[in-house]
PDB file of C-alpha atoms in Angstrom:
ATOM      1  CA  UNK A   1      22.714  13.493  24.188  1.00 46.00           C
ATOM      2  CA  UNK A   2      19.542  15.751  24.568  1.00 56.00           C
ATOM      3  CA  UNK A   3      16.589  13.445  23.324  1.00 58.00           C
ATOM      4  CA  UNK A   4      14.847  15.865  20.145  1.00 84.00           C
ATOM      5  CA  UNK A   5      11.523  15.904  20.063  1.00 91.00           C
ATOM      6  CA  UNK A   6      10.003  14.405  16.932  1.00 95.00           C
ATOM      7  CA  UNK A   7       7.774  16.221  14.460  1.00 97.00           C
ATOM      8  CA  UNK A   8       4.562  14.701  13.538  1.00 97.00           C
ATOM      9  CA  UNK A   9       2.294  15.998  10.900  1.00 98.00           C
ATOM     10  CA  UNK A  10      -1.505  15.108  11.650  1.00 98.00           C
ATOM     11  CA  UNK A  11      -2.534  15.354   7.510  1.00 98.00           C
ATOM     12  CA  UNK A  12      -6.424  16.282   7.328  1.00 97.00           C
ATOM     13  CA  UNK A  13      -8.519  17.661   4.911  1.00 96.00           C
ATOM     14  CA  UNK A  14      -8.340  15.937   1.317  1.00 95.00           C
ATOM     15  CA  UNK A  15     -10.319  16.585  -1.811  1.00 92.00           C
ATOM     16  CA  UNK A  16     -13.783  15.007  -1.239  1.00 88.00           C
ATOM     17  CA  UNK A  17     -16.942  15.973   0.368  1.00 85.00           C
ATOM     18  CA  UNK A  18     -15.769  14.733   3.958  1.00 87.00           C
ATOM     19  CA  UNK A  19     -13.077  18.014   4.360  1.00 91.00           C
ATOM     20  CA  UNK A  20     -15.104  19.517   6.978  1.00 92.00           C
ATOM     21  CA  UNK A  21     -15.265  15.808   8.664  1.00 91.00           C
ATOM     22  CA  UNK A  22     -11.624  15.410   8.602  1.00 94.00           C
ATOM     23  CA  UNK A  23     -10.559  18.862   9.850  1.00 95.00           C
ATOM     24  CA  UNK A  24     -12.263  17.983  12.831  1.00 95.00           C
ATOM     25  CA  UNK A  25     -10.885  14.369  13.442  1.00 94.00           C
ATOM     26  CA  UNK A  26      -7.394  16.095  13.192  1.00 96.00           C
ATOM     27  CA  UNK A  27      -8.423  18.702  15.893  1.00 95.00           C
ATOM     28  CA  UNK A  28      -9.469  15.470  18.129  1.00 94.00           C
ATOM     29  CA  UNK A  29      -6.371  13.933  17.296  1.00 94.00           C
ATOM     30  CA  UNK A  30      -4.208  17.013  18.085  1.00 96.00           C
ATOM     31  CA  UNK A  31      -5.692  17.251  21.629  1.00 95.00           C
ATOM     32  CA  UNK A  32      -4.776  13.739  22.035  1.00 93.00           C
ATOM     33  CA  UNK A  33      -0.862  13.826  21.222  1.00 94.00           C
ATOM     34  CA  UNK A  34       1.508  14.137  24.097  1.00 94.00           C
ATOM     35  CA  UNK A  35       3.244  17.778  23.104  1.00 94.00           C
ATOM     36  CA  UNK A  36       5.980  17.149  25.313  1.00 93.00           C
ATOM     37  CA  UNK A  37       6.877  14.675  24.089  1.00 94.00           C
ATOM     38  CA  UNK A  38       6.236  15.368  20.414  1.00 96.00           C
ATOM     39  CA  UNK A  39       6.248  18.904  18.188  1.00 96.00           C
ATOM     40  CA  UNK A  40       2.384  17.951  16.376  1.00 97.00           C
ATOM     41  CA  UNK A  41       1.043  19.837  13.225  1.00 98.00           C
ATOM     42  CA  UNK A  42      -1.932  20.258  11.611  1.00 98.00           C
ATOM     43  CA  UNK A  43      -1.340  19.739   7.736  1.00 98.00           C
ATOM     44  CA  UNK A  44      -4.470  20.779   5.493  1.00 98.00           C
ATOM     45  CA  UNK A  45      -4.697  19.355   2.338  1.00 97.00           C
ATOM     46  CA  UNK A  46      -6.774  20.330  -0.190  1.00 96.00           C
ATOM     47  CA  UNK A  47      -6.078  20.148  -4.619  1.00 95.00           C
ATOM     48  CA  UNK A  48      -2.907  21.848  -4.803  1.00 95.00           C
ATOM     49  CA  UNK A  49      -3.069  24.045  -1.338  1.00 97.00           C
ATOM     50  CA  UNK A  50      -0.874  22.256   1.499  1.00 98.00           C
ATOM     51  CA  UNK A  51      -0.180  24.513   4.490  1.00 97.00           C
ATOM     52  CA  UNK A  52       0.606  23.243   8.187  1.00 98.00           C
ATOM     53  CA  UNK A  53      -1.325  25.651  11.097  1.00 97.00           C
ATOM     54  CA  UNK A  54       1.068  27.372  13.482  1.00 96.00           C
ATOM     55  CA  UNK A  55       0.871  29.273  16.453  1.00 91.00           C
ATOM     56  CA  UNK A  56      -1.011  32.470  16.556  1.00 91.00           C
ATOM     57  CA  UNK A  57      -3.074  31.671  13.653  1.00 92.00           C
ATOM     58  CA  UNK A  58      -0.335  31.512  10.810  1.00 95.00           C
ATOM     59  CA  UNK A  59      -0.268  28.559   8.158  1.00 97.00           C
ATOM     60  CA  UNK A  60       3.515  28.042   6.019  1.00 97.00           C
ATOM     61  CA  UNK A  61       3.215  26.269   2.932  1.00 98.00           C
ATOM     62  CA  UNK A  62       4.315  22.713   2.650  1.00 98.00           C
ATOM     63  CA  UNK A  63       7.334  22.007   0.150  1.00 98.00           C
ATOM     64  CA  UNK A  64       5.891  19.298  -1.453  1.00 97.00           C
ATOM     65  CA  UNK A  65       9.602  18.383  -2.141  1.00 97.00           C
ATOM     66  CA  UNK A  66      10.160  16.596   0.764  1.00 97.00           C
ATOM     67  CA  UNK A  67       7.093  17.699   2.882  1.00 98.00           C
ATOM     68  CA  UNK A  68       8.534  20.274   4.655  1.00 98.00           C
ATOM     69  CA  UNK A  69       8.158  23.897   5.598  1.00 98.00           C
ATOM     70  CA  UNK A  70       9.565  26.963   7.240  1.00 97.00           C
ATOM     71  CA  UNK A  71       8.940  27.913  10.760  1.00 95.00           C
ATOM     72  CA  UNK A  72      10.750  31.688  12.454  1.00 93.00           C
ATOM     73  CA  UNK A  73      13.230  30.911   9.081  1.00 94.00           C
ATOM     74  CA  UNK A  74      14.044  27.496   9.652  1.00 95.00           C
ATOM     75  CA  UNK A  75      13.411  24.542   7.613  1.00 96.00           C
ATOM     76  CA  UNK A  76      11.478  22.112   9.206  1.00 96.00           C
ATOM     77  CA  UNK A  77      11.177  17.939   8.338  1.00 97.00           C
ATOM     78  CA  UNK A  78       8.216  15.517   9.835  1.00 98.00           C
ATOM     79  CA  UNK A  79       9.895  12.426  11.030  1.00 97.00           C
ATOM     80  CA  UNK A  80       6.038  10.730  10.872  1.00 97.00           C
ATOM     81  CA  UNK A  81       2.492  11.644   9.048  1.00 97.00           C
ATOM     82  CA  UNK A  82      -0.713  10.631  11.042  1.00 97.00           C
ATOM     83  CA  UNK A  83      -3.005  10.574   7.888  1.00 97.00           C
ATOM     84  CA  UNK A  84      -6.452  11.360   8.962  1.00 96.00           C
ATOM     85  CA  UNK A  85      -8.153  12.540   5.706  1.00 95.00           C
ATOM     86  CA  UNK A  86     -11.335  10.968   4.691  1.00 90.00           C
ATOM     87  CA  UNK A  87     -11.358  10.105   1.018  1.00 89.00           C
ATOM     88  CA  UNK A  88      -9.268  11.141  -1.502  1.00 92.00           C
ATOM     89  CA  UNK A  89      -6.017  11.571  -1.682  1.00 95.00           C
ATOM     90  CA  UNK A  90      -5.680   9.913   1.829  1.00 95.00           C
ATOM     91  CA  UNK A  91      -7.936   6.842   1.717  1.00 93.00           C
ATOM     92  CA  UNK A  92      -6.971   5.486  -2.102  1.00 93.00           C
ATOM     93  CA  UNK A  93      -2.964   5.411  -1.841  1.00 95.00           C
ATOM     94  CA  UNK A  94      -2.342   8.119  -3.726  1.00 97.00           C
ATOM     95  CA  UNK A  95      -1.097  10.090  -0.611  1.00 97.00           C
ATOM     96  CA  UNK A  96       0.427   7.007   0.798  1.00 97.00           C
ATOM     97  CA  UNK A  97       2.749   6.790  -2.760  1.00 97.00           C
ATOM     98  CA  UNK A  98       3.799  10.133  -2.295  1.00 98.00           C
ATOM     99  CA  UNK A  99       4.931   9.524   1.703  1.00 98.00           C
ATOM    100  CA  UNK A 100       6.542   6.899   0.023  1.00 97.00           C
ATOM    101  CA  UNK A 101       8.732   8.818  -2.469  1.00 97.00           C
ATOM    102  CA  UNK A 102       9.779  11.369   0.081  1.00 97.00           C
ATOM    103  CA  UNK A 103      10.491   8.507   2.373  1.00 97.00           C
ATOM    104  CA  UNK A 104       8.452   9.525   5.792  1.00 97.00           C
ATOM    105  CA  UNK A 105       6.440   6.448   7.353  1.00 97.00           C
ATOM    106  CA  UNK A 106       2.885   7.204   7.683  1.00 96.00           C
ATOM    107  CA  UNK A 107      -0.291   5.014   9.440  1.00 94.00           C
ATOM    108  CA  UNK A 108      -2.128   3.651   7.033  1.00 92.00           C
ATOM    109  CA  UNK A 109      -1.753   0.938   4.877  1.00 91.00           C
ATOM    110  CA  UNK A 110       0.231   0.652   1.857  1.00 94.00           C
ATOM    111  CA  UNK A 111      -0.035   1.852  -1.703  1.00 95.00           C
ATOM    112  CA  UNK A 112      -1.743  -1.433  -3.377  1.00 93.00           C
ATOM    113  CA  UNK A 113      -4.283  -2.285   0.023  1.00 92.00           C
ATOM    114  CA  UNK A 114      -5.790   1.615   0.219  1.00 93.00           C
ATOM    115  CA  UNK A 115      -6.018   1.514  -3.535  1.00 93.00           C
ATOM    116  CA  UNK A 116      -8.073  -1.650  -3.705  1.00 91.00           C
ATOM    117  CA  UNK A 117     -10.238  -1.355  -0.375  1.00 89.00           C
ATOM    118  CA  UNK A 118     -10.859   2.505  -1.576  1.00 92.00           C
ATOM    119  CA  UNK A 119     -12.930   1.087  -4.461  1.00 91.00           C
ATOM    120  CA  UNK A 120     -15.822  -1.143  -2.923  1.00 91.00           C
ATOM    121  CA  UNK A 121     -16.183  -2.909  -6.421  1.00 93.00           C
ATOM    122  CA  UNK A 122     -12.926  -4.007  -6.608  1.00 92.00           C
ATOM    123  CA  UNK A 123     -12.628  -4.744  -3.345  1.00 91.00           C
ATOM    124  CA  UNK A 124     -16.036  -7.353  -3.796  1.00 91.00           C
ATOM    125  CA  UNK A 125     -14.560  -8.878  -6.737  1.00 92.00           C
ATOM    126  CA  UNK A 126     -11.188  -9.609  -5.050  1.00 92.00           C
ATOM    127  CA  UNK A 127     -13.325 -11.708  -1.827  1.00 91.00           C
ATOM    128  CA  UNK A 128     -15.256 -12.862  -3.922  1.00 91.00           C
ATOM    129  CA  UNK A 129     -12.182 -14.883  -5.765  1.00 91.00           C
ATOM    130  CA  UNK A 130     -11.585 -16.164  -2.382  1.00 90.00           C
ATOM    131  CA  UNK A 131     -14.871 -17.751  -1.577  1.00 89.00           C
ATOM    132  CA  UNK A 132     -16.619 -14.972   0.545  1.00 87.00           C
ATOM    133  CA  UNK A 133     -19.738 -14.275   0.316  1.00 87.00           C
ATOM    134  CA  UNK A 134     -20.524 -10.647  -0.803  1.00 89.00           C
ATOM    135  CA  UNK A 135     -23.808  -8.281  -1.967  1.00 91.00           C
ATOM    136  CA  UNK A 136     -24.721  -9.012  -6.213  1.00 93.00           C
ATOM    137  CA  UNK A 137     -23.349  -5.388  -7.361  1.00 94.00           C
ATOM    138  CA  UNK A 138     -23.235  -4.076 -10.710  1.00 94.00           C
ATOM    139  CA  UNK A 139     -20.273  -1.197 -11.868  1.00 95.00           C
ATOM    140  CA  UNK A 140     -21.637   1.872 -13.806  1.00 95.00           C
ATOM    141  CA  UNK A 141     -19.087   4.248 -15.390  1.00 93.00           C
ATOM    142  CA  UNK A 142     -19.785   8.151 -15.760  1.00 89.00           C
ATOM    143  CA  UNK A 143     -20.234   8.851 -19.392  1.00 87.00           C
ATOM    144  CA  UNK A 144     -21.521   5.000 -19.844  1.00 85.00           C
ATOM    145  CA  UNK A 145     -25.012   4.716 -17.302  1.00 79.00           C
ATOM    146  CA  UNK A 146     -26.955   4.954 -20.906  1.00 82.00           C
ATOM    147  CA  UNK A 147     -25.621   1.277 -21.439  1.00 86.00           C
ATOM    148  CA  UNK A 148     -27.265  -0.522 -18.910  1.00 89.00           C
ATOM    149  CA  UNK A 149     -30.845   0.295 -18.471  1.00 91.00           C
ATOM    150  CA  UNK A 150     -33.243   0.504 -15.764  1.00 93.00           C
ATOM    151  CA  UNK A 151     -35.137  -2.960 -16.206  1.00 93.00           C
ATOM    152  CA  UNK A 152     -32.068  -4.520 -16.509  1.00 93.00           C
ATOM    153  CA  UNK A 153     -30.443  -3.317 -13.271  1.00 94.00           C
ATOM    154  CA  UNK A 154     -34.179  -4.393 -11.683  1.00 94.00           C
ATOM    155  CA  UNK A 155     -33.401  -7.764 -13.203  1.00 94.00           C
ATOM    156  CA  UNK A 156     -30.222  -8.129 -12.244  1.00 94.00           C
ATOM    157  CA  UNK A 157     -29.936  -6.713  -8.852  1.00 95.00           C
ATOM    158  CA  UNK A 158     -33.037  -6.500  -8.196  1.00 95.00           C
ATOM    159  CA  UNK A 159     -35.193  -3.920  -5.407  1.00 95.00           C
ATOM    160  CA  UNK A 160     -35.108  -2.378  -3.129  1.00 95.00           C
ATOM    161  CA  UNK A 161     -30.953  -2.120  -4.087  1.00 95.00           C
ATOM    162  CA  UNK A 162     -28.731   0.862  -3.302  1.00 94.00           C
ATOM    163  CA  UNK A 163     -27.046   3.350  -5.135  1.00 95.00           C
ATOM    164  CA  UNK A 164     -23.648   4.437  -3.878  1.00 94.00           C
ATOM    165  CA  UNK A 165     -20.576   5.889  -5.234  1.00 93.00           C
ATOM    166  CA  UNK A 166     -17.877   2.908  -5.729  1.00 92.00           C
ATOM    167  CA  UNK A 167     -14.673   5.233  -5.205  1.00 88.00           C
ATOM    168  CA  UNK A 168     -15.705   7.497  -1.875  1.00 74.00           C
ATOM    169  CA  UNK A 169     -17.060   7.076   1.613  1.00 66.00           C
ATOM    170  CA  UNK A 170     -20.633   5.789   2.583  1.00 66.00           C
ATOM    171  CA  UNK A 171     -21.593   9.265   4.119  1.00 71.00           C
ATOM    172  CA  UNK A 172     -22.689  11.259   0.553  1.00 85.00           C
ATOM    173  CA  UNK A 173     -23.990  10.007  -2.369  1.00 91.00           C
ATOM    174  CA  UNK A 174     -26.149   6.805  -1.302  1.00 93.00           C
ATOM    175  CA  UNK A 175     -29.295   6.083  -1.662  1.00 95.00           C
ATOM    176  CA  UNK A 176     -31.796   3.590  -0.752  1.00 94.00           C
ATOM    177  CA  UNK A 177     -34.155   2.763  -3.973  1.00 96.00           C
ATOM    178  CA  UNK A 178     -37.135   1.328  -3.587  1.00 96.00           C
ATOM    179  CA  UNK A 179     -38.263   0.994  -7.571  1.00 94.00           C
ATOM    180  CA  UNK A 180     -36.813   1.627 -10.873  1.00 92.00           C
ATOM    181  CA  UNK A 181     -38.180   4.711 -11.034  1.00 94.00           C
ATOM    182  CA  UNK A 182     -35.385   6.052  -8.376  1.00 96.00           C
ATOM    183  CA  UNK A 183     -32.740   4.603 -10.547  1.00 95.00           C
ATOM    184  CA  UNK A 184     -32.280   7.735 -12.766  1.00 93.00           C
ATOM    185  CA  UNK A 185     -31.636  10.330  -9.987  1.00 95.00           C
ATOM    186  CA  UNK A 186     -30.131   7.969  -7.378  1.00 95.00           C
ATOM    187  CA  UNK A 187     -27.303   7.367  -9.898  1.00 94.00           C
ATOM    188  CA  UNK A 188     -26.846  11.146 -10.666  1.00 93.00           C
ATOM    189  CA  UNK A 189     -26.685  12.117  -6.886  1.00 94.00           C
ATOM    190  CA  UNK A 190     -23.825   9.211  -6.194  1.00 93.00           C
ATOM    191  CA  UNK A 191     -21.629  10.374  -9.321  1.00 92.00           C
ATOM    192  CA  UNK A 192     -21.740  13.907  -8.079  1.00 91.00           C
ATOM    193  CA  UNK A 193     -19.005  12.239  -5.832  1.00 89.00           C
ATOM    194  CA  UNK A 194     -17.402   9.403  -7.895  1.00 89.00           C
ATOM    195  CA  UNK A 195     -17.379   8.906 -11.713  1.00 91.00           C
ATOM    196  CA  UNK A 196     -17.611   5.182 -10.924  1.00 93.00           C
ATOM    197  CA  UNK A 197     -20.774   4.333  -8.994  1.00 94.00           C
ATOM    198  CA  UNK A 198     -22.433   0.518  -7.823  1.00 95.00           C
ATOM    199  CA  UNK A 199     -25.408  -0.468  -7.554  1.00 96.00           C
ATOM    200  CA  UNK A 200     -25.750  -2.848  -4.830  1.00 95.00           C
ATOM    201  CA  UNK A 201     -28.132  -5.876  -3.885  1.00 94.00           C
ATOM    202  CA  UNK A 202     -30.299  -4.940  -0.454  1.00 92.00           C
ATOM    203  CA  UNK A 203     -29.273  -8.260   1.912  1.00 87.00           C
ATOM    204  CA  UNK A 204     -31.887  -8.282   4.288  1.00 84.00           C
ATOM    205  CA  UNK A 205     -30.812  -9.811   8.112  1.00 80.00           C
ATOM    206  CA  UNK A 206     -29.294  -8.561  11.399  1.00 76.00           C
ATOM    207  CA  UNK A 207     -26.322  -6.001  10.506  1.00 72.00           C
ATOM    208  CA  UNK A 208     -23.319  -5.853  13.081  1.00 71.00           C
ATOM    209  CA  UNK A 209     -20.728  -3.364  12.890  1.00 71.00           C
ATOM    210  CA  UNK A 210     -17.373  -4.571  14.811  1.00 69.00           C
ATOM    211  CA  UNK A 211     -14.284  -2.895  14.715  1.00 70.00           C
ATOM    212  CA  UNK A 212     -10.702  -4.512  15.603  1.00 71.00           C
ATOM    213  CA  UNK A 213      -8.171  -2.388  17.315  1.00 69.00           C
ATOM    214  CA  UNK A 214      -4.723  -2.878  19.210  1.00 70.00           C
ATOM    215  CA  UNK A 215      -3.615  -1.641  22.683  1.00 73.00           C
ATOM    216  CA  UNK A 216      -0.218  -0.832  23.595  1.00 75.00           C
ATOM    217  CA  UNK A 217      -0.030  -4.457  25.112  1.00 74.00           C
ATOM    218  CA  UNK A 218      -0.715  -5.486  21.434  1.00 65.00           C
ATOM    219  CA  UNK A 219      -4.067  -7.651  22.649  1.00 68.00           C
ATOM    220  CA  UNK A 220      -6.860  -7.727  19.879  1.00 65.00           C
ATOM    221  CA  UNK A 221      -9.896  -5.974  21.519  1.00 62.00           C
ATOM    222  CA  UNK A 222     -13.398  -5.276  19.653  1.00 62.00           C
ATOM    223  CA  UNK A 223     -16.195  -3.250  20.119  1.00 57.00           C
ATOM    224  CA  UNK A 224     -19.532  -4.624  18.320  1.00 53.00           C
ATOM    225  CA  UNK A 225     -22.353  -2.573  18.098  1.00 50.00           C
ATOM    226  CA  UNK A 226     -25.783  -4.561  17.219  1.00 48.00           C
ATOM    227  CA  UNK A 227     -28.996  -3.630  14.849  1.00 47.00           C
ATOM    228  CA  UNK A 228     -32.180  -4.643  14.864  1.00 45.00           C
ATOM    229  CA  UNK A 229     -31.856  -8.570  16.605  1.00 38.00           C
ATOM    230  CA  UNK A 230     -29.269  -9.671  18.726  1.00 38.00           C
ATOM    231  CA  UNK A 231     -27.330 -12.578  16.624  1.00 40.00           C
ATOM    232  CA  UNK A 232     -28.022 -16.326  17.567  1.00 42.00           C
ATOM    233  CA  UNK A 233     -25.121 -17.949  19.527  1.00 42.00           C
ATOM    234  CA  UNK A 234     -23.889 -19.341  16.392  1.00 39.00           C
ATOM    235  CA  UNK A 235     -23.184 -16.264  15.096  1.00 39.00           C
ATOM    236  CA  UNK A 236     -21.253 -14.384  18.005  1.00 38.00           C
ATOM    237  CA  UNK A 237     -18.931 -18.170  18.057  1.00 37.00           C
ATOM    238  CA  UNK A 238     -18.133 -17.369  14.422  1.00 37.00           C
ATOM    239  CA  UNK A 239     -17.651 -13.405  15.153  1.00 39.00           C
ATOM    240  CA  UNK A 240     -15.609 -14.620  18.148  1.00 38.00           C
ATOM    241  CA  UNK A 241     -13.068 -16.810  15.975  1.00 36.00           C
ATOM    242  CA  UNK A 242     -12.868 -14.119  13.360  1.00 39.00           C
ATOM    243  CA  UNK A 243     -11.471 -11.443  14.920  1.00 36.00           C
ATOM    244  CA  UNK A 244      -7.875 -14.024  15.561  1.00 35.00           C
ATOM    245  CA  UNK A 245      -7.303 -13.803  11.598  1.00 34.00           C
ATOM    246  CA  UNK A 246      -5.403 -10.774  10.007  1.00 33.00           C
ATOM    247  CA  UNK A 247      -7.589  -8.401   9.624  1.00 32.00           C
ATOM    248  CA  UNK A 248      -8.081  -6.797   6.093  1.00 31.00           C
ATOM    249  CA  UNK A 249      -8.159  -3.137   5.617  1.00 28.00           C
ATOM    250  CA  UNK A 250     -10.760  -1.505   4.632  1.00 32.00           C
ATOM    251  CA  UNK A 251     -12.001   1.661   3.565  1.00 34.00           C
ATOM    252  CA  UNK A 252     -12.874   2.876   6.587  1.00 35.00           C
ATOM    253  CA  UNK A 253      -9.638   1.774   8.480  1.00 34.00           C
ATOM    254  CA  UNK A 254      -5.750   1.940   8.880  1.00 34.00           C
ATOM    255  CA  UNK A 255      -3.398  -0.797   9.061  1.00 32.00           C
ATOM    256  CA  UNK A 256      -4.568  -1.627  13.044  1.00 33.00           C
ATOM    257  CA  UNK A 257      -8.396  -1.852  12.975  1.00 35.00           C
ATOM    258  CA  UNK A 258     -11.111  -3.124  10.907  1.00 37.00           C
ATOM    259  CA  UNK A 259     -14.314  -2.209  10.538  1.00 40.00           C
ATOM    260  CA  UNK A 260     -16.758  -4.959   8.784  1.00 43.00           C
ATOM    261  CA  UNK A 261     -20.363  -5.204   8.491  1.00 43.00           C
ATOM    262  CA  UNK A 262     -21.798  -8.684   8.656  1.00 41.00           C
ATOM    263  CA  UNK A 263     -25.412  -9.377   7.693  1.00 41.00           C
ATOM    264  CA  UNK A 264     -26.961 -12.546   9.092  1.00 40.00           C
ATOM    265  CA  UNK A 265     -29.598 -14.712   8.446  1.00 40.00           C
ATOM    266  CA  UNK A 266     -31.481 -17.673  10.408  1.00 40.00           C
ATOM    267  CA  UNK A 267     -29.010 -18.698  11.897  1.00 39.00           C
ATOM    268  CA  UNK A 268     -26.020 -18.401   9.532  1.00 42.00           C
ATOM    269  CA  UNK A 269     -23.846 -15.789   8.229  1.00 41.00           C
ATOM    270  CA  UNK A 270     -25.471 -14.645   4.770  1.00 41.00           C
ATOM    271  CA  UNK A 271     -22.731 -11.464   3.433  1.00 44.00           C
ATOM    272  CA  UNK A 272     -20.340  -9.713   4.326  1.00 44.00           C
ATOM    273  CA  UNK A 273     -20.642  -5.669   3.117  1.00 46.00           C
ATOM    274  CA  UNK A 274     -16.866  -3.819   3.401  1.00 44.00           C
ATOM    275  CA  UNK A 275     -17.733  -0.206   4.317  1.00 46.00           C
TER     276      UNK A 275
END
C-alpha cells in the first residue's frame, strides 16, 4: 500500500501581543519540515478568524468542527498540530482542550500543566508547596489594584521589584521599578496585557538561562547561556545533576524542553524564577 503523506498543521498566531512573533516562528518552522515527506500548513489563529495559507496566496477557513478545511473541493483532516503560538489560546491549555475534543495530538503539554505554568503566580505557589525556593510576589486583580496600596507593596516586596503581567509572556508589559512612585503606571502598562498582574521581589545574583531539549537519540542535551559572573563550581555540579530530573514545563516550553532561570548567590543557589 502507497504510504499517504500526513497533514500537519503548524498553528501560529493567537490572541496576545506576540502575533507578529509567532507568525514568524511558524514561517521558521515551515522551512524546517520535510515536505516530502509531510503535506505542512500554516494555521493562523486569531479571536474567532482561523484560516490555513495555501498555495498561491489563498487562505480556506478552518471548520472548527473537527479542524478541518477545504482544499480544490476536498475536505481535508490534520493527522498532527505543531502549536507554535505565543500566549493565549496556545500557551494556557485552552487550545490544547480543544485538540483534545476533536481528538488530533498536538506538542505541547496537556490541558492542566499549560494552564498552571501559563500563570507565573500559580505556578510560584505550586513550587513553593514543594520546598523550592521562589521570588516574594504579590497577585493584583484588574478592577481590585485600589486594595493594596503603594507603601504596602514597598513593604512587602520591597524595591527595586518588577511589575509584570501574571497570565502572558515576559516580552510586553514588564517593568523594572525602582521606587513607589513607578508603582502606579508600571501596573497600568502590565494589565494592558493581563487582568491579573504580579509584582515580583528583585533577587539580586548571577542569572543563568538553560534550556533542556531531546535529540532523536533521546539523550538530554542543554545549552546554558551565562550573565554577569560565571557560577562557582558548586553551582554548575548542582546545574549538572538537575537537568537528569523530569523536567517541568514551563511557560516558555513544550512537553521536551525547559527553560529555567536560576539566580545564584555566594556560592549557593538563592531562587529559581519560571519564565
Amino acid at each position: 500500500m502507497k504510504n499517504l503523506k500526513r497533514n500537519i498543521a503548524i498553528v501560529c498566531g493567537g490572541d496576545s501581543s506576540e502575533h507578529d512573533v509567532s507568525l514568524r516562528s511558524a514561517q521558521g518552522l515551515y522551512s524546517f519540515f520535510d515536505k516530502e515527506r509531510y503535506n505542512v500548513y500554516i494555521v493562523d489563529i486569531k479571536g474567532q478568524d482561523w484560516h490555513v495559507e495555501l498555495p498561491g496566496g489563498l487562505t480556506a477557513r478552518i471548520d472548527r468542527n473537527d479542524f478541518s478545511f477545504v482544499e480544490d473541493g476536498k475536505a481535508m483532516l490534520f493527522d498532527y498540530a505543531y502549536i507554535t503560538i505565543h500566549g493565549t489560546p496556545g500557551e494556557n491549555g485552552i487550545l490544547q482542550g480543544y485538540f483534545d475534543l476533536v481528538d488530533i495530538p498536538y506538542s505541547t503539554s496537556g490541558v492542566l500543566v499549560e494552564a498552571m505554568t501559563f500563570n507565573k503566580f500559580v505556578l510560584n505557589q505550586y513550587l513553593r508547596s514543594y520546598g523550592v525556593s521562589v521570588a516574594d510576589s504579590l497577585l493584583i486583580r484588574q478592577g481590585y489594584d485600589q486594595l493594596v496600596s503603594d507603601d504596602e507593596i514597598e513593604q512587602r516586596i520591597g524595591m527595586p521589584c518588577f511589575v509584570k503581567p501574571a497570565t502572558d509572556g515576559s516580552s510586553f508589559g514588564v517593568s523594572k521599578v525602582k521606587n513607589k512612585d513607578m508603582l502606579a503606571p508600571a501596573i497600568r502598562k502590565a494589565m494592558l496585557e493581563s487582568p491579573e498582574i504580579m509584582v515580583e521581589q528583585y533577587l539580586e545574583g548571577t542569572e543563568i538561562t538553560m534550556g533542556i531539549y531531546k535529540t532523536r537519540e533521546k539523550s538530554v542535551n542543554t545549552m546554558v547561556r551565562y550573565r554577569r559572573l560565571l557560577p562557582p563550581a558548586s553551582l554548575r555540579m548542582w546545574l549538572a545533576v538537575s537537568v537528569r530530573l523530569p523536567a517541568i514545563s514551563t511557560t516558555s516550553c513544550t512537553a521536551t524542553a525547559l527553560s529555567v532561570s536560576i539566580i545564584s548567590s555566594r556560592r549557593r543557589v538563592k531562587s529559581i524564577c519560571w519564565r
